[in-house]
XYZ file of C-alpha atoms in Angstrom:
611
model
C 14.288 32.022 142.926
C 16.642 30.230 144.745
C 17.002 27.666 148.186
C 19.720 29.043 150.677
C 19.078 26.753 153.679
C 16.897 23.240 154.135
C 16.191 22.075 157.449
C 14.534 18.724 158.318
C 12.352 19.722 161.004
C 12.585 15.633 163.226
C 10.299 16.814 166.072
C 7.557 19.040 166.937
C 8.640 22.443 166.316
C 7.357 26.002 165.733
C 5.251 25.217 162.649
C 3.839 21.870 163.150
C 4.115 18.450 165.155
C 4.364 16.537 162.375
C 8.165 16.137 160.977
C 8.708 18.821 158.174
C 11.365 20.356 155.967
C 12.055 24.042 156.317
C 13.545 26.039 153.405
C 14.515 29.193 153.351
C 13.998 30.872 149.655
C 14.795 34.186 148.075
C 12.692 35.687 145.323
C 13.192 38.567 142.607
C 11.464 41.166 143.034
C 9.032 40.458 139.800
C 8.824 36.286 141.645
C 7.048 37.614 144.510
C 3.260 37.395 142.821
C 2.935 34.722 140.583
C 0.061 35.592 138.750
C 2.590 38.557 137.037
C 4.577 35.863 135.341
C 2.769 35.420 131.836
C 1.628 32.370 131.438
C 3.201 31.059 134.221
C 0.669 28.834 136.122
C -0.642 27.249 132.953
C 2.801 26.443 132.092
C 3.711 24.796 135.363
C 0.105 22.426 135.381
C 1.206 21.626 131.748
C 3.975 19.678 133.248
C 2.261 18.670 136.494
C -1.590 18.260 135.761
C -2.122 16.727 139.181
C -0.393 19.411 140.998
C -2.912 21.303 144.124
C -4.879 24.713 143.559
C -1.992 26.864 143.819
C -4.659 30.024 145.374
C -7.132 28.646 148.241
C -10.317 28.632 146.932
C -12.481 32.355 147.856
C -8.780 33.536 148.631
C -7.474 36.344 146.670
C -4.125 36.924 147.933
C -0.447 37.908 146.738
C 1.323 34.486 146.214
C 5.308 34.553 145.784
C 6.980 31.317 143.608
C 7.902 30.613 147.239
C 4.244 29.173 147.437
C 4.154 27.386 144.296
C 7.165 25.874 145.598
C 5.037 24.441 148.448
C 2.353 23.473 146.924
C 4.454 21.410 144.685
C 6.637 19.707 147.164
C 3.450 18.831 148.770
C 1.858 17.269 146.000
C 5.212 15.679 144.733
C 4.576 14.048 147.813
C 1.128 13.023 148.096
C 1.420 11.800 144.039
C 3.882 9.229 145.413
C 1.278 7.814 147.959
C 3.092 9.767 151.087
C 0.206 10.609 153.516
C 1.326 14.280 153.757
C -1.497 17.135 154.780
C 0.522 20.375 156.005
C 2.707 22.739 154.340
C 2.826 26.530 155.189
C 4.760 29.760 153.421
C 5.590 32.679 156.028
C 7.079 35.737 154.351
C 9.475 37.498 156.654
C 10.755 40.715 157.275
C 13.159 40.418 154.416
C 12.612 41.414 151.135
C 11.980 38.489 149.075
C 12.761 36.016 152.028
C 10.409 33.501 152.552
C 9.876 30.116 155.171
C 8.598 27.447 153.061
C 7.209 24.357 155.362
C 6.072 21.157 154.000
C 5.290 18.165 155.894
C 7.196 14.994 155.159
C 6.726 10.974 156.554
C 10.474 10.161 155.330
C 12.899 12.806 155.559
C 15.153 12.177 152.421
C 11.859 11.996 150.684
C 10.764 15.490 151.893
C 14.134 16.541 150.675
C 14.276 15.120 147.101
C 10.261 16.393 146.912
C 11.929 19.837 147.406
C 14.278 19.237 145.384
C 12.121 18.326 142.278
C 9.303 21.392 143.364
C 12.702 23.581 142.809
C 13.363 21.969 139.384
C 9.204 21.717 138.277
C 8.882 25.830 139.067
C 12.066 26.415 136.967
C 11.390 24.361 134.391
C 7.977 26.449 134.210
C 9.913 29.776 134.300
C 12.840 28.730 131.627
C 9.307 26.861 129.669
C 11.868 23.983 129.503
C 10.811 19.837 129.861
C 9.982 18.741 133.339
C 9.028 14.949 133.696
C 6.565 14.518 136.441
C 6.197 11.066 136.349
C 9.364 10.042 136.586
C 9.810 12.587 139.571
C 7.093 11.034 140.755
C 8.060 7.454 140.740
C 11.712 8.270 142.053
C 9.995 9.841 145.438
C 7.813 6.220 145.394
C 10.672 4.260 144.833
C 12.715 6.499 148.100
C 9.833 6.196 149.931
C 9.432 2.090 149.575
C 13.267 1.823 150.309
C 13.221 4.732 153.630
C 10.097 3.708 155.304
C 9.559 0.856 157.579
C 8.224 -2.617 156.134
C 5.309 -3.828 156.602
C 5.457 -6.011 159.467
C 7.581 -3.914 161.787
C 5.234 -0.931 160.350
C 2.036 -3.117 162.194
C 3.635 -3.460 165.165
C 5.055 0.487 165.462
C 1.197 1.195 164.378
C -0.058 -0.862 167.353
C 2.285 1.086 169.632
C 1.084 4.586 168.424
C -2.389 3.334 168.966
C -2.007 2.757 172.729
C 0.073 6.482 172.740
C 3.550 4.288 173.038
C 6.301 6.894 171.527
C 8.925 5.195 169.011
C 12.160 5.936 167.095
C 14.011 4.552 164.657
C 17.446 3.313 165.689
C 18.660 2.415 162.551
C 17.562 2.726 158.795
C 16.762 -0.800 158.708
C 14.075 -2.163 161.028
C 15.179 -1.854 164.547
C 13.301 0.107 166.492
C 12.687 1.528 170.469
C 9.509 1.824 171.754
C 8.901 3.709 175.150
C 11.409 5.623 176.795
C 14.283 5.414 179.028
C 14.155 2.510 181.595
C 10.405 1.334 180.241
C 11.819 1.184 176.652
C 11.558 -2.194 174.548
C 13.157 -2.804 171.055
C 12.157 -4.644 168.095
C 13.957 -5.927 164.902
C 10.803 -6.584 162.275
C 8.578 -9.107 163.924
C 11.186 -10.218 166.458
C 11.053 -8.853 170.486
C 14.040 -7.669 172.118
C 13.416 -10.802 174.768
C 13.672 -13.226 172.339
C 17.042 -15.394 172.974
C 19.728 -15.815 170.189
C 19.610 -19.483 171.151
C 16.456 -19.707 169.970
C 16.952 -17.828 167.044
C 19.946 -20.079 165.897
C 17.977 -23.437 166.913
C 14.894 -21.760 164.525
C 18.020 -21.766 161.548
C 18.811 -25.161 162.411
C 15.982 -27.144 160.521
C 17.264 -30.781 161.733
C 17.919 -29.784 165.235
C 14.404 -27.997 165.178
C 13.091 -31.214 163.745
C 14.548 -33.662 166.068
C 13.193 -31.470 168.885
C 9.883 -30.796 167.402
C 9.100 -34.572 166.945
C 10.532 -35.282 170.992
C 8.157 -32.621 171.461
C 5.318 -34.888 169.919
C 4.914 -32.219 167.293
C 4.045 -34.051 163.532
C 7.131 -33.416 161.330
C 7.960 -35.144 157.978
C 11.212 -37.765 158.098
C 14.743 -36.588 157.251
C 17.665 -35.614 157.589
C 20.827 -33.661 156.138
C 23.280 -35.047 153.692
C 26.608 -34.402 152.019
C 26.379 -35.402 148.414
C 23.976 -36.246 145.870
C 24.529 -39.929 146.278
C 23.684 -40.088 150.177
C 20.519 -37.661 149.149
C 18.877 -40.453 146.979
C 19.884 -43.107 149.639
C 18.027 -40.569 151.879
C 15.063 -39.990 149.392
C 14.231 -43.795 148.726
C 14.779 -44.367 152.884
C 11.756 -41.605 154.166
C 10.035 -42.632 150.685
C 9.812 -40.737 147.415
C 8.814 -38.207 146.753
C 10.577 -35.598 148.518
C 12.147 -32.117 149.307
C 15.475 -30.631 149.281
C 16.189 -27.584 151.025
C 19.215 -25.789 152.820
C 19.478 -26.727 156.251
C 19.738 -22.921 157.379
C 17.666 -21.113 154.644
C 14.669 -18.454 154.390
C 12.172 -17.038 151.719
C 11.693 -20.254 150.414
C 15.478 -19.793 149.083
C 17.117 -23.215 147.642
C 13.719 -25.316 147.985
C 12.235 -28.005 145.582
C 9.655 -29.912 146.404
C 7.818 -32.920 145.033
C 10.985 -35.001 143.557
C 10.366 -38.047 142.115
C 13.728 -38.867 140.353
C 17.226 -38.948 140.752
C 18.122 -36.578 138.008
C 15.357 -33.992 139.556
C 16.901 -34.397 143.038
C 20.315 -33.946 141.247
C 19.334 -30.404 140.179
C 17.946 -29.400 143.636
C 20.858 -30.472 145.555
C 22.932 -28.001 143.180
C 20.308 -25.102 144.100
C 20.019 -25.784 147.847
C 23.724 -26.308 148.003
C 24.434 -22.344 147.519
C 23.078 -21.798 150.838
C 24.559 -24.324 152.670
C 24.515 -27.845 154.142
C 21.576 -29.324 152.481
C 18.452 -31.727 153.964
C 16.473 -34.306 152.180
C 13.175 -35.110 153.724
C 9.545 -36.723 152.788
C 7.426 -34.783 150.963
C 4.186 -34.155 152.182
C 0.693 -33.988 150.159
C -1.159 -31.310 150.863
C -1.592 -27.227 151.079
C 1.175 -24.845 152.521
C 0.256 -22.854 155.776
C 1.711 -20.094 157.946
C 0.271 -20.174 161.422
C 1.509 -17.049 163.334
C 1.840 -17.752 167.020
C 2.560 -14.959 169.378
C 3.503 -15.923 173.165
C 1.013 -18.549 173.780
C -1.367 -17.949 171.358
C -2.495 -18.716 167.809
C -3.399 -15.033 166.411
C -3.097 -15.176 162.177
C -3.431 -18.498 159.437
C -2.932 -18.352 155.776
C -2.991 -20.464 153.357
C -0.292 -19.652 150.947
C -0.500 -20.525 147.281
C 2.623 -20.592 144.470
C 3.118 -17.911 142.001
C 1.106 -18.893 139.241
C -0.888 -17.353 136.271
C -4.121 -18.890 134.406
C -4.165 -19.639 130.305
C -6.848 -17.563 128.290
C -5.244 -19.595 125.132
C -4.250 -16.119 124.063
C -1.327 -14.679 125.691
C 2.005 -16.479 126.834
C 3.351 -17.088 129.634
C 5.311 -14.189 129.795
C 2.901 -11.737 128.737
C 0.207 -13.634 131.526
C 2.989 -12.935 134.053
C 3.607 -9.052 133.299
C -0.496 -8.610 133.630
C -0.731 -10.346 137.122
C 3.092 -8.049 137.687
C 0.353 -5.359 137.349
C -1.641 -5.623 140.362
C -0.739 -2.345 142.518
C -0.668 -4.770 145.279
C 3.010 -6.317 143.933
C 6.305 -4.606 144.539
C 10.082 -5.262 143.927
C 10.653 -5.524 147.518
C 8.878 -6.713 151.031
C 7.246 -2.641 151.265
C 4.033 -3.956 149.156
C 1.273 -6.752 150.771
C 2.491 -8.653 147.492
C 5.899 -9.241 145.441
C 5.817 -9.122 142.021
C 6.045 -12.817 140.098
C 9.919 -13.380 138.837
C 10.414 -15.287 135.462
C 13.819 -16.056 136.274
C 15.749 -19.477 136.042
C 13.863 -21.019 138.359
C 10.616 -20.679 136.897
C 11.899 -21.335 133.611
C 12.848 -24.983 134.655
C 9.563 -25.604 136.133
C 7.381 -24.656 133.655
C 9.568 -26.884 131.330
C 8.807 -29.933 133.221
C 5.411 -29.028 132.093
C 6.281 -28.745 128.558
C 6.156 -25.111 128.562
C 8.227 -21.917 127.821
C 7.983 -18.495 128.747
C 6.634 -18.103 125.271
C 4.506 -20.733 125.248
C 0.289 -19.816 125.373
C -1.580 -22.149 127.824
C -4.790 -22.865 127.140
C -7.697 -21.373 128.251
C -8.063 -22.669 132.347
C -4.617 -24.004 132.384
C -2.952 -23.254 135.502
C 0.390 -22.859 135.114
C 2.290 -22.964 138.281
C 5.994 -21.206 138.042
C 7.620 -22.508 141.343
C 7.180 -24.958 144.189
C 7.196 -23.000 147.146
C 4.611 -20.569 147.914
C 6.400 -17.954 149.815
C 5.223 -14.274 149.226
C 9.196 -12.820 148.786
C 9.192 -15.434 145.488
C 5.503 -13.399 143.972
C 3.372 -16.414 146.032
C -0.300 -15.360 147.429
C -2.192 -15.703 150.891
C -5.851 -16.694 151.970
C -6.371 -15.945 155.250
C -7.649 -19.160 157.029
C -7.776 -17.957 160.840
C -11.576 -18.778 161.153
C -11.156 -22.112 160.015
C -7.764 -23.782 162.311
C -8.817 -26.572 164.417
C -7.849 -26.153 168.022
C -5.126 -29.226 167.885
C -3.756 -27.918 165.362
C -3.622 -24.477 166.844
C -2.357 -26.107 170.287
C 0.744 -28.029 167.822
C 1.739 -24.679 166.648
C 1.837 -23.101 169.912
C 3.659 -26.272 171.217
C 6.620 -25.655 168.306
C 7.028 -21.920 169.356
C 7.725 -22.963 172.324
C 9.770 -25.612 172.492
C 12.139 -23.568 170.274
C 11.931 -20.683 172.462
C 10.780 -18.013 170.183
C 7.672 -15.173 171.509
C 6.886 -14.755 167.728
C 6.641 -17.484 165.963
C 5.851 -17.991 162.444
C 5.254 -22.284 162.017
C 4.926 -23.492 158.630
C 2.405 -26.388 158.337
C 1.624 -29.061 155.281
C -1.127 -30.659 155.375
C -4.770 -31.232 153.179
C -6.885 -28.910 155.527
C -6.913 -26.985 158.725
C -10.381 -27.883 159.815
C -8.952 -31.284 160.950
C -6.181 -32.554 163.667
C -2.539 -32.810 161.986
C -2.490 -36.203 162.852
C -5.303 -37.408 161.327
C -4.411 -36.730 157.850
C -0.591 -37.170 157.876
C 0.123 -33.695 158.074
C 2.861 -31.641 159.958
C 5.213 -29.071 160.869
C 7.950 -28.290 158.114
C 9.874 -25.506 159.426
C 9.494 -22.451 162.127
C 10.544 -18.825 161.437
C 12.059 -16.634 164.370
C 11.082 -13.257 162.261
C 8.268 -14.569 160.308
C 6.928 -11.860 157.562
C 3.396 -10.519 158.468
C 2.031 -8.798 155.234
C 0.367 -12.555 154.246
C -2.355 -11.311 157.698
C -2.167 -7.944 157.176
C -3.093 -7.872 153.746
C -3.897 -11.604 152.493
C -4.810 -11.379 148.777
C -8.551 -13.127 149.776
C -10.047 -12.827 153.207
C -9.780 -10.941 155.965
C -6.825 -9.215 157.155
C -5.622 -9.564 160.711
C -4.193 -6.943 162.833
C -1.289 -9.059 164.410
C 0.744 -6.016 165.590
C -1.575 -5.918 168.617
C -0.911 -8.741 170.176
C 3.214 -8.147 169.558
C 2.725 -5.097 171.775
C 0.697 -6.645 174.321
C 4.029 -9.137 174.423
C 6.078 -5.347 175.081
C 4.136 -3.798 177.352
C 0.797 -4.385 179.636
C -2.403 -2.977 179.021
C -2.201 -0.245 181.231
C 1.316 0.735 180.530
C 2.417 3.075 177.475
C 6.579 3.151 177.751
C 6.849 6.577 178.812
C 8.743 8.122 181.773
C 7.966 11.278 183.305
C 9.495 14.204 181.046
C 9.865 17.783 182.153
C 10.482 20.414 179.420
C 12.106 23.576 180.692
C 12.375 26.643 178.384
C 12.593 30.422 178.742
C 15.456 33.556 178.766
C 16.775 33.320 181.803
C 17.017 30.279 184.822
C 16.787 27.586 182.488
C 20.036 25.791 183.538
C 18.858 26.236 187.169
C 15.689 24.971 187.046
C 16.446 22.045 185.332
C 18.888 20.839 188.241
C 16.381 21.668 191.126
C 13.923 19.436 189.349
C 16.269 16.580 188.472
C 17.614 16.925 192.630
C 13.392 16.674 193.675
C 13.127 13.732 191.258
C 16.308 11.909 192.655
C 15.384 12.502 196.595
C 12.391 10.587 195.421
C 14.637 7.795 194.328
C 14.315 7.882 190.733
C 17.177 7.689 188.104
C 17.170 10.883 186.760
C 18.445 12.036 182.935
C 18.832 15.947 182.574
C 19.937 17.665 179.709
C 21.130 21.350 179.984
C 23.611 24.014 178.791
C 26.401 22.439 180.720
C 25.667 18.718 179.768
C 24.463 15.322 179.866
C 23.537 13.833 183.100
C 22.171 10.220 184.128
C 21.878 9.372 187.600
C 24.096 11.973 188.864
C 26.784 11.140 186.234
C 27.822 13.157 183.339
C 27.947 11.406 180.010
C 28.022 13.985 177.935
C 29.507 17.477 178.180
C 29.090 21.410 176.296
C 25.758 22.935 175.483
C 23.701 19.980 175.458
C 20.294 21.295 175.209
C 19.007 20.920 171.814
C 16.874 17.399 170.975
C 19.821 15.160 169.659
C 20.833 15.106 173.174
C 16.973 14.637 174.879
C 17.182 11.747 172.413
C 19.542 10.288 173.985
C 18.612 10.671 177.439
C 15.114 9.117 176.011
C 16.832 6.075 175.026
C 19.077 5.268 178.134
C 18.161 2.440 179.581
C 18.543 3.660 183.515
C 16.712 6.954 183.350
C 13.009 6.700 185.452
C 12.091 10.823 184.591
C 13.977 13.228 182.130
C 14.502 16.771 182.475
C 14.710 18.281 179.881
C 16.199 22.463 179.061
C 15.046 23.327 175.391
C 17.061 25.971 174.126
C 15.686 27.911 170.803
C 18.393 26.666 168.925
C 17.579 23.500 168.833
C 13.595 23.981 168.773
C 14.737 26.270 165.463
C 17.204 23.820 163.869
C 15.232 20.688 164.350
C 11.692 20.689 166.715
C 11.718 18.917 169.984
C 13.864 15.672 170.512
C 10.092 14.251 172.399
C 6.866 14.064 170.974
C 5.202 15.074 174.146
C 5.935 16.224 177.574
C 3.975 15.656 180.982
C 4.950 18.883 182.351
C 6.292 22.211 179.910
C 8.200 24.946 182.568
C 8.210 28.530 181.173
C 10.745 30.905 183.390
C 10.647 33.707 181.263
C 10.833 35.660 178.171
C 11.817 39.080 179.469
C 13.245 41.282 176.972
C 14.275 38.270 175.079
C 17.615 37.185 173.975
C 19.319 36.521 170.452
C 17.177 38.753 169.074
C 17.100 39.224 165.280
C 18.919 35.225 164.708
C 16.933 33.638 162.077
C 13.937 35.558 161.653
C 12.954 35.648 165.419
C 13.100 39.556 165.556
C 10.773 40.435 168.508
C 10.002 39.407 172.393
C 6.438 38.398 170.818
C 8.219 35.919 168.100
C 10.230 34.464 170.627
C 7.305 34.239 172.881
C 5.670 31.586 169.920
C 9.010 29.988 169.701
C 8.954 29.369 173.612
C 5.502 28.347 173.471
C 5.882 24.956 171.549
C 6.737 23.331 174.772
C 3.713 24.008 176.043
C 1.414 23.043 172.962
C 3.481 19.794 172.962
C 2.161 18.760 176.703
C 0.247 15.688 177.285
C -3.747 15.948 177.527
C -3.182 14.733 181.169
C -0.102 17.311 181.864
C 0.344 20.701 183.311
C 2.116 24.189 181.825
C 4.116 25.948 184.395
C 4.026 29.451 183.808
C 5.015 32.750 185.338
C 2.633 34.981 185.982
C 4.370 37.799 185.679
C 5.866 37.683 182.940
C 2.675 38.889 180.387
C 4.156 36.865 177.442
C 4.387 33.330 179.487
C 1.087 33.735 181.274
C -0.773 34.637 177.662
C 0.328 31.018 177.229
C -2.182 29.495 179.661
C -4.407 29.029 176.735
């Protein structure tokens, strides 16, 4: 058995509208039933207990390895927590020549999961070593690194709740929602409207200070400084004890707090000095909070705590540390609702102000605390605390958002509760993030989480508005070309900005931007994503429907000329008028509950569509 040709299927296409890879795979002769192969199936469970019922159950049909190999890629997949569901195996007209679909959420995921199904089924023929854990955990660890974090993930689920289409512009975490001139962009929890003024002013924790406090917004006293020396003369000025942090910083990166001596302050200038100009200000008692603020409103609070582990006067530190590491919840990265405790340098030196060492064994209750800031990138947890913020404090937080500028707003508060005015307990406003992390509301380690992607989309787009343009999707054997243009001309004597994509090329408002055969869905993409097109035409040529799906998840209106006696017959596997017929047809299964099919009568293969 062997893989000729993998396609990643990005749109909906003949199979599915879910994203899939296609593979093309040639069996032997004696590969094309499975059950034939001594010893074969309880060979390949041997190395992949886990692995799906390779026969349906009541089914009693001829399988081909070219179905194991589905049924493993599939699995491979949903092993590695993927939410995967479809997979198919068409035989075609060729000997030995099978279609193998699988579904896939990340496509270099779907690829490697195809990659290891290949290697599991010949590792079962050869009866050689296949290990499918650490298969496994290489398709997790792709998946955490390919998908979308966490907080832009809430807001893109928001979007695809109210039927807003997105794409990924980038690997990272920009993305487009809508389409064409309705389209908005986000970078994680940051809008596209959001000014780079008030992003640098957000860096800037003095100048966000002094303008907080003109604001009548409760921050601590400080300043920055330029050597150790003017730090202490800083520290005993505001009033020991204190914090040093960088001046521009995030994640909690570079910060002490709580200093009570010169040699301490000493060691956290050195730290907060490798990011940057560094600030000394007053220290204040109390608990850390995030308070997420989006537009004008307070919509998520958490109380975060420090990484920390508790004594059982058995185990040490380190070993306390790797057991808490084990909580499914805690990853490497920001893809997890919690980060996995480091017992690095840092932690080190503040457990040994406490007399301890990594291998030291608390005793039974003792907390043992392993850094001062509770951010969640440094292993730190989250209560959720929404229920409880007083409505000054709630009006303070809004206050700082805006008077930096920023639509999301993530405001950092210290103070002894939340149930009581900022002022009242000497409490305030340390610092405010322009792209605040969400996973502390969307999955707090105790409470209740808080959906805060809906209200970023409600920032994007009004309630009755979902991003999309008019789209027109124009298939068929002959007239395509043709059609297109006397839709785009009706759409432009209206006095919309038109996008068209055809067999000639790439026009947007009457100007050509692109030029060749540009009807396949790389170039629909692009007309999706230009900011001055009000309705897209669209021709879909099989090629592209073949080599990748449909370049739209939907269209309002599907146009069918023709099928005829087809054309290109016999082109990879589509050998009658009736198979290109089905090919045609994915237009019209991809048109919007609301929309229309366009169909010609005559022709008995387009109007058989009408169903």
């Amino acid at each position: 058995m062997q893989i000729t040709r993998i396609r990643a299927l990005r749109g909906p296409n003949l199979w599915t509208r879910s994203t899939a890879i296609e593979a093309i795979v040639q069996c032997e002769d004696n590969e094309q039933c499975y059950t034939s192969i001594a010893g074969f199936e309880e060979k390949l469970r041997a190395r992949f207990p886990t692995i799906a019922p390779l026969q349906p159950h009541g089914a009693d049909q001829r399988l081909s390895l070219a179905h194991v190999l589905e049924v493993a890629a599939l699995s491979l997949q949903a092993q590695a927590g993927c939410p995967v569901t479809f997979s198919r195996t068409h035989e075609t007209l060729e000997n030995g020549t099978f279609q193998v679909v699988v579904e896939y959420t990340e496509e270099a995921v779907g690829k490697l999961a195809m990659d290891k199904a290949l290697e599991l089924v010949q590792a079962a023929l050869a009866d050689t070593a296949f290990d499918a854990e650490a298969a496994i955990a290489a398709l997790r660890e792709l998946d955490e690194d390919e998908r979308i974090g966490p907080s832009t993930g809430a807001i893109v689920d928001a979007a695809v709740a109210r039927g807003i289409p997105f794409r990924r512009l980038t690997s990272g975490s920009l993305v487009q929602l809508g389409w064409g001139a309705k389209a908005r962009r986000i970078q994680a929890a940051e809008l596209d409207n959001t000014s780079a003024v008030a992003e640098s002013i957000a860096q800037d924790k003095d100048l966000t200070k002094r303008l907080l406090h003109s604001a009548g917004v409760p921050v601590p006293l400080g300043r920055p400084v330029e050597s150790v020396d003017e730090a202490w003369e800083v520290a005993l000025e505001v009033g020991l004890p204190v914090v040093v942090k960088p001046q521009d910083g995030n994640q909690g990166k570079g910060v002490t707090v709580n200093l009570t001596e010169r040699s301490q302050l000493a060691s956290a200038y050195a730290s907060a000095a490798k990011y940057g100009t560094v600030m000394v200000e007053r220290f204040l008692p109390g608990h850390d909070f995030r308070l997420l603020v989006v537009g004008d409103q307070l919509v998520a609070a958490a109380r975060r705590e420090p990484p920390q582990v508790l004594g059982d006067g058995q185990h040490t530190v380190r070993e306390l540390v790797d057991a808490v590491n084990l909580d499914p919840r805690r990853g490497s990265g920001h893809g997890t609702a919690l980060t996995k405790i480091r017992l690095d340098d840092i932690a080190v030196a503040h457990i040994a102000a406490e007399g301890l060492t990594p291998d030291s064994v608390p005793a039974q209750g003792q907390r043992v605390v392993l850094r001062n800031n509770a951010n969640l990138s440094t292993g730190g947890s989250a209560t959720d605390v929404t229920d409880d913020v007083h409505p000054e404090i709630a009006a303070r937080a809004v206050e700082a958002a805006q008077t930096i500028g920023l639509h999301i707003c993530g405001v950092d508060v210290v103070c002894e509760t939340m149930l009581r005015p900022l002022e009242e307990q000497n409490g305030g406003v340390v610092e405010v993030n322009a792209a605040p992390g969400l996973r502390m509301h969307l999955a707090p380690s105790f409470g209740k989480p808080r959906h805060v992607g809906v209200p970023m989309v409600d920032q994007l787009f009004a309630h009755d508005q979902d991003g999309r343009i008019p789209v027109i999707a124009v298939t068929g054997t002959n007239g395509k070309t043709t059609t297109a243009r006397i839709i785009g001309h009706l759409f432009a004597a209206h006095g919309l900005r038109v996008g068209m994509t055809n067999t000639d090329g790439v026009y947007v408002n009457g100007r050509q931007i692109d030029s060749g055969d540009c009807s396949g869905p790389r170039s629909a993409r692009n007309v999706l994503a230009h900011p001055e097109v009000d309705a897209a035409v669209l021709e879909c040529a099989r090629g592209g429907i073949l080599r990748e799906g449909l370049g739209f998840d939907r269209c309002q209106v599907a146009v069918v000329t023709n099928v005829g006696e087809g054309d290109h017959l016999g082109l990879n596997f589509i050998t009658t008028v009736e198979d290109l017929a089905v090919l045609k047809r994915v237009i019209v299964q991809n048109v919007a509950p609301t929309g229309y099919g366009v169909l010609n009568a005559i022709d008995p293969q387009v109007a058989a569509m009408a169903s």
